[in-house]
Coordinates of C-alpha atoms in Angstrom, one line a residue:
X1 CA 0.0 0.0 0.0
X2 CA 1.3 3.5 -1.0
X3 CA 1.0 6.8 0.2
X4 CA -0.8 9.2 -2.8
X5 CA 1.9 10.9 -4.5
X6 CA 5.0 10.1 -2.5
X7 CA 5.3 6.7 -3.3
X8 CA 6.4 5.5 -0.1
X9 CA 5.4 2.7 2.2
X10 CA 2.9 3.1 5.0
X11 CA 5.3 2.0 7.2
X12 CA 7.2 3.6 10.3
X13 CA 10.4 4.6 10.2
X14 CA 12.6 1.9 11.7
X15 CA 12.3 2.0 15.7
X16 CA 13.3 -0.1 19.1
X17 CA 10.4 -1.3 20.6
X18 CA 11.0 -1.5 24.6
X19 CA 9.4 -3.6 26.8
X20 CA 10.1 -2.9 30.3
X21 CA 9.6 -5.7 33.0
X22 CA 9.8 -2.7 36.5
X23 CA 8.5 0.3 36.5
X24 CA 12.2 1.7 37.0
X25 CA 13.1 -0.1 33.4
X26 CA 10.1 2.4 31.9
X27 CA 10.9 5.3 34.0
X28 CA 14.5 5.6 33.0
X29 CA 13.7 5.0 29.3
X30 CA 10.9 7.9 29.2
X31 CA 13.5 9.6 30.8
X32 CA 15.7 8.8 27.9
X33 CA 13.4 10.1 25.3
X34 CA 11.4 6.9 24.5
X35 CA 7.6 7.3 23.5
X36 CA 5.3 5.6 25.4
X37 CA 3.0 3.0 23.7
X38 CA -0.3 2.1 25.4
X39 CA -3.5 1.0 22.4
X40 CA -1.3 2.2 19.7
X41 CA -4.6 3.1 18.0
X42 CA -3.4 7.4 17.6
X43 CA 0.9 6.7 17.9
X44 CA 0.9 4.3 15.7
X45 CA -0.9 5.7 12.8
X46 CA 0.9 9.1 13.3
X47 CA 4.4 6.5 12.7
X48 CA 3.3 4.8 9.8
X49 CA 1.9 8.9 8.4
X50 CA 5.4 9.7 8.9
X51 CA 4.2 12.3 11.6
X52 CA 6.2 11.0 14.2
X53 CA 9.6 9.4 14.1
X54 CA 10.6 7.8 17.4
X55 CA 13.9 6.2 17.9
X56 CA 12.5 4.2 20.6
X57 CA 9.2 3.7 22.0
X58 CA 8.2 2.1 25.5
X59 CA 5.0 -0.8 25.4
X60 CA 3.6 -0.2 29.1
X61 CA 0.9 -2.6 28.6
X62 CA 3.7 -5.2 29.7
X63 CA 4.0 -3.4 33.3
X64 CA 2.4 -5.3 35.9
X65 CA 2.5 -2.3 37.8
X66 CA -0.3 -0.5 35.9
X67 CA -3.5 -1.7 35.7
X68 CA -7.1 -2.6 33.9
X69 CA -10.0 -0.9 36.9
X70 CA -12.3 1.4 37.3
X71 CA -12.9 1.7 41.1
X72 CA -14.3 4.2 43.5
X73 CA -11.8 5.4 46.1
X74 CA -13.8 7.8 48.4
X75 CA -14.8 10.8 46.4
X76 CA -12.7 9.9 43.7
X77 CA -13.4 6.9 40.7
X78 CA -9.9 5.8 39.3
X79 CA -9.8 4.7 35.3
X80 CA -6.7 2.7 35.6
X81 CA -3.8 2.9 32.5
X82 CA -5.0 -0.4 30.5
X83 CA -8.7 0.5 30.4
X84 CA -9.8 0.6 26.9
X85 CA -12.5 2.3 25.6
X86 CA -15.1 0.0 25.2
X87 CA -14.4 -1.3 29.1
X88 CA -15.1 2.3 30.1
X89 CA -18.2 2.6 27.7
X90 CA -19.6 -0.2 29.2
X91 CA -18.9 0.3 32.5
X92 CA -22.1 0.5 35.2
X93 CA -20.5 2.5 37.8
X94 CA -18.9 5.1 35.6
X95 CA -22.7 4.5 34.3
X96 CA -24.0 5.8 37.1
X97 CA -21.7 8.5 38.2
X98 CA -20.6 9.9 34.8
X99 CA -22.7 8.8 32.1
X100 CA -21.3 11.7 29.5
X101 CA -17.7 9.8 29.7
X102 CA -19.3 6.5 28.4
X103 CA -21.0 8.5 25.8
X104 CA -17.3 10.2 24.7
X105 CA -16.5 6.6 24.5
X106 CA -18.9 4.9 22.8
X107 CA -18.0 7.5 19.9
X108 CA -15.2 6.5 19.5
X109 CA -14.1 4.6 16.2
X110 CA -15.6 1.1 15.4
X111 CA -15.2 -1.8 17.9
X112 CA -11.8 -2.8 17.0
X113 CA -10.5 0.8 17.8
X114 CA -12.7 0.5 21.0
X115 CA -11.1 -2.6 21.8
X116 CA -7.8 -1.5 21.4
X117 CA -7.3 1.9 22.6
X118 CA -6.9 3.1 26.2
X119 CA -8.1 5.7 27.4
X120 CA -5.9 7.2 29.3
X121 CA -3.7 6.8 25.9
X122 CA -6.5 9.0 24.3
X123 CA -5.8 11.5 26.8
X124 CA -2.5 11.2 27.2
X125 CA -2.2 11.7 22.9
X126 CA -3.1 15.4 23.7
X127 CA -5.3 15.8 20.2
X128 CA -7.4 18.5 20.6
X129 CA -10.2 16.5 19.4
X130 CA -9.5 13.9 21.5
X131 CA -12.7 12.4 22.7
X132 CA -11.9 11.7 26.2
X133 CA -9.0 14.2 26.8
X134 CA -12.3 16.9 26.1
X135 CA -15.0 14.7 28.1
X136 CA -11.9 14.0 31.2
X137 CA -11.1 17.7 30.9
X138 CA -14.9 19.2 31.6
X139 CA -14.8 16.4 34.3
X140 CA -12.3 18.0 36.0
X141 CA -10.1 14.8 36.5
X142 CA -6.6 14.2 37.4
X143 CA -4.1 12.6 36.0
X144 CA -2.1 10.4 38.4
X145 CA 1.5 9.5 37.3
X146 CA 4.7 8.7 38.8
X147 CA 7.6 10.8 38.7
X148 CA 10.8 9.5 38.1
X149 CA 13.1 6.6 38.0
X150 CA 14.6 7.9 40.8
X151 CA 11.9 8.8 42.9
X152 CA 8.8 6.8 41.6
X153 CA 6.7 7.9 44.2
X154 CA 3.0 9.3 42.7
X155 CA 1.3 12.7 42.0
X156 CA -1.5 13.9 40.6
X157 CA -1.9 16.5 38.2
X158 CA -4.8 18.6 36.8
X159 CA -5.8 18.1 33.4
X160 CA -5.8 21.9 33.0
X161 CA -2.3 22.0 33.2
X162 CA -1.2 18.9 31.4
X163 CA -2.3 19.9 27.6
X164 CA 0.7 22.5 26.7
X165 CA 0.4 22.5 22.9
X166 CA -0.4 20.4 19.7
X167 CA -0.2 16.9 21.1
X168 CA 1.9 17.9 23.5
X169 CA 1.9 17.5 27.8
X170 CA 3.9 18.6 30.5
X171 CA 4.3 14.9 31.8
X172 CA 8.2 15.4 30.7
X173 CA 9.4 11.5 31.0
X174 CA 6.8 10.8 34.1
X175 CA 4.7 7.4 33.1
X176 CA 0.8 8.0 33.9
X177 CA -0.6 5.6 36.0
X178 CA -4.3 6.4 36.3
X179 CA -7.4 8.9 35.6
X180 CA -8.8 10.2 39.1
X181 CA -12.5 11.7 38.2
X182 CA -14.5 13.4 41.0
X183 CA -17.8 11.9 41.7
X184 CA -20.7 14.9 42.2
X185 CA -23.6 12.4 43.1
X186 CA -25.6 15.4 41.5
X187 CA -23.5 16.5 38.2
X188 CA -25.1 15.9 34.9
X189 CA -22.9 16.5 31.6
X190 CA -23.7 16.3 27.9
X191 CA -20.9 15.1 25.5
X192 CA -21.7 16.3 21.7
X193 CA -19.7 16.3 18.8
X194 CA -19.7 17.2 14.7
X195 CA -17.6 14.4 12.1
X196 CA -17.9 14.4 8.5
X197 CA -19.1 10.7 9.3
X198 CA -19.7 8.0 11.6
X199 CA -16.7 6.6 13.4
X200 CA -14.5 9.9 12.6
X201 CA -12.4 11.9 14.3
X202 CA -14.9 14.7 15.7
X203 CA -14.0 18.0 13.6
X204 CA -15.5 19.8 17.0
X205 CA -16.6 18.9 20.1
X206 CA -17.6 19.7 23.2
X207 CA -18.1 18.5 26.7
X208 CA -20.6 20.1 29.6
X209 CA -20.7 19.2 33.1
X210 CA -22.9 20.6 36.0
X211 CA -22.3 20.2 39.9
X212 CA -22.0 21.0 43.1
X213 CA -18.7 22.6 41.7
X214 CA -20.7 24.8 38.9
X215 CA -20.2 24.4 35.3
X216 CA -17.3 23.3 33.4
X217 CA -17.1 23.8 29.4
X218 CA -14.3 22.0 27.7
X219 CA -14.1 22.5 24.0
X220 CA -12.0 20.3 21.1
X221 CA -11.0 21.2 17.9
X222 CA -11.3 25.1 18.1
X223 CA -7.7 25.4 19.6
X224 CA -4.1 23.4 19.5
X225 CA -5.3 21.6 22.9
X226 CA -8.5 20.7 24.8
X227 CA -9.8 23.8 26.0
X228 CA -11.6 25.2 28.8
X229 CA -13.4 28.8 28.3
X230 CA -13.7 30.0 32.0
X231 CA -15.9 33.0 30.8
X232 CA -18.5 30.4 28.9
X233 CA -18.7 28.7 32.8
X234 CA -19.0 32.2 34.7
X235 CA -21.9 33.3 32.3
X236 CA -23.2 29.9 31.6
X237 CA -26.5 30.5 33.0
X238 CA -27.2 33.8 31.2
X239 CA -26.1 32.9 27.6
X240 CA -29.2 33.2 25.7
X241 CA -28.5 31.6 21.8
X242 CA -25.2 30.5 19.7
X243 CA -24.5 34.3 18.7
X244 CA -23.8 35.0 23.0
X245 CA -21.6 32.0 22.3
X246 CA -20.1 32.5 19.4
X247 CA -19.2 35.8 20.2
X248 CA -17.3 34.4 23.5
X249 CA -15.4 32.0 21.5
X250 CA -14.1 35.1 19.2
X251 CA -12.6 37.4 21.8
X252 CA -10.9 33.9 23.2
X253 CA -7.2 34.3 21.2
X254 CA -6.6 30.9 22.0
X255 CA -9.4 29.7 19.2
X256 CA -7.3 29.2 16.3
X257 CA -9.4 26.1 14.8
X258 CA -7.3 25.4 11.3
X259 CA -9.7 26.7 7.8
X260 CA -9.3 23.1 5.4
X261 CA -11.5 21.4 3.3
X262 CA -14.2 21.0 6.6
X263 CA -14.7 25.0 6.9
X264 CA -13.3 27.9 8.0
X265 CA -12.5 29.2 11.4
X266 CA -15.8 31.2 12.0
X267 CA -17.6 28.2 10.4
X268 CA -15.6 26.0 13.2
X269 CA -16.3 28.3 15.7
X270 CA -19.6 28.5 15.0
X271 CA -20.6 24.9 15.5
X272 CA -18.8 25.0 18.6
X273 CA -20.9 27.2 19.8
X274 CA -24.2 25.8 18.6
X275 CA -22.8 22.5 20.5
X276 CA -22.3 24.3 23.4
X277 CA -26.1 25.6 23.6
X278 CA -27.5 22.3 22.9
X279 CA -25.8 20.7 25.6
X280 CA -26.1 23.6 27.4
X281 CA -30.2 23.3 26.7
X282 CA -30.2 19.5 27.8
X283 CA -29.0 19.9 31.0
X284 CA -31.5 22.7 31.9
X285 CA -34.5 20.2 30.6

């Protein structure tokens, strides 16, 4: 199979694949440089693009030390690093807690992808239309990862300061261990998203929760990361239709959404905002 017009292989470029049997085996090769592998369903079709060229990559599915739940710890439910989407779409007591996250799942590819990817790989990918790094975001989750070879003790870290640019995180060689989501036996959230087709990567989306803790608004595609607008939460209440919206999402100079074959920028922003007042609208039914 050949890539249109450059008549090259869809193949990676030539790469060590690591696969660490300690946790200080995967710690000191992240702190090498290596990219870490969880599904494979995003990294590896970004190698085989040519989009990334790893010299070595790090498989942490073979780490013992990480694991496959989704439990409830107190206040807190944790999505362990080896859940895969479909686990998590399925899953009665996110079900019951946080039923916009299955929803983010469930939209997701076909059932192979589903089957494969992780979703704290999804996150952890840093795509600004990433389904879960926008639904995890307006969740106001943690990420829980461990620092360093050295000291491999654990911290946690908001989502709002992990996403740093295009695919990009501030986990700098620390290995993530888990998703920590708040549970608001109250919240209600809406997940909503725009593709060109079924099973596509959403061209925008967005994600609404409501709690004890107010309203969070995290929006993907419109910028280079998942997005929160804190001026969308404060006024929330009071917007009235799409134009309130759209008008928000303007002044915000972060919303640079890329004009291609989809639409333009005002086009992009536009739908965001119309997704926004639907979800928005369903939560105050």
């Amino acid at each position: 199979l050949k890539l249109t017009g450059e008549g090259k292989a869809m193949r990676p470029a030539p790469f060590d694949l690591l696969q660490p049997q300690t946790l200080e085996e995967a710690l000191q090769a992240l702190a090498a440089g290596a990219t870490p592998l969880a599904g494979g369903q995003s990294l590896l079709q970004s190698m085989r693009l040519g989009l990334s060229r790893p010299d070595k990559v790090v498989d942490e599915l073979c780490l013992d030390t990480l694991g496959a739940q989704i439990e409830r710890h107190g206040t807190l439910i944790e999505v362990g690093a080896k859940v895969t989407h479909q686990q998590l779409a399925d899953n009665d007591l996110l079900a019951q807690y946080c039923p916009w996250l299955c929803v983010a799942a469930k939209s997701i590819g076909d059932v192979q992808v589903r089957n494969l990817g992780t979703t704290l790989g999804n996150v952890c990918w840093a795509d600004p239309r990433a389904n879960m790094a926008i639904a995890m975001l307006a969740s106001g989750a943690q990420l829980k990862v461990f620092r360093n070879a050295a000291n491999p003790a654990t911290e946690s870290l908001s989502l709002d300061d992990v996403f740093v640019g295009f695919r990009q995180t501030a986990l700098d060689g620390r290995l993530a261990h888990s998703l920590q989501v708040p549970v608001d036996s109250g919240a209600e959230g809406c997940y909503l998203e725009f593709s060109r087709q079924p099973q596509d990567l959403a061209v925008v989306s967005v994600c609404v929760v409501k709690g004890d803790h107010g309203v969070r608004i995290a929006l993907g595609g419109v910028a280079p990361t998942p997005l929160r607008n804190r001026q969308l939460e404060e006024m929330a209440v009071s917007l009235g239709d799409v134009s309130d919206i759209a008008e928000i999402l303007h002044q915000d100079t972060r919303c640079i959404p890329p004009a291609d074959s989809v639409g333009s920028r005002d086009y992009k922003l536009h739908v965001a905002a119309e997704l926004t007042l639907r979800a928005l609208q369903s939560l105050n039914d």
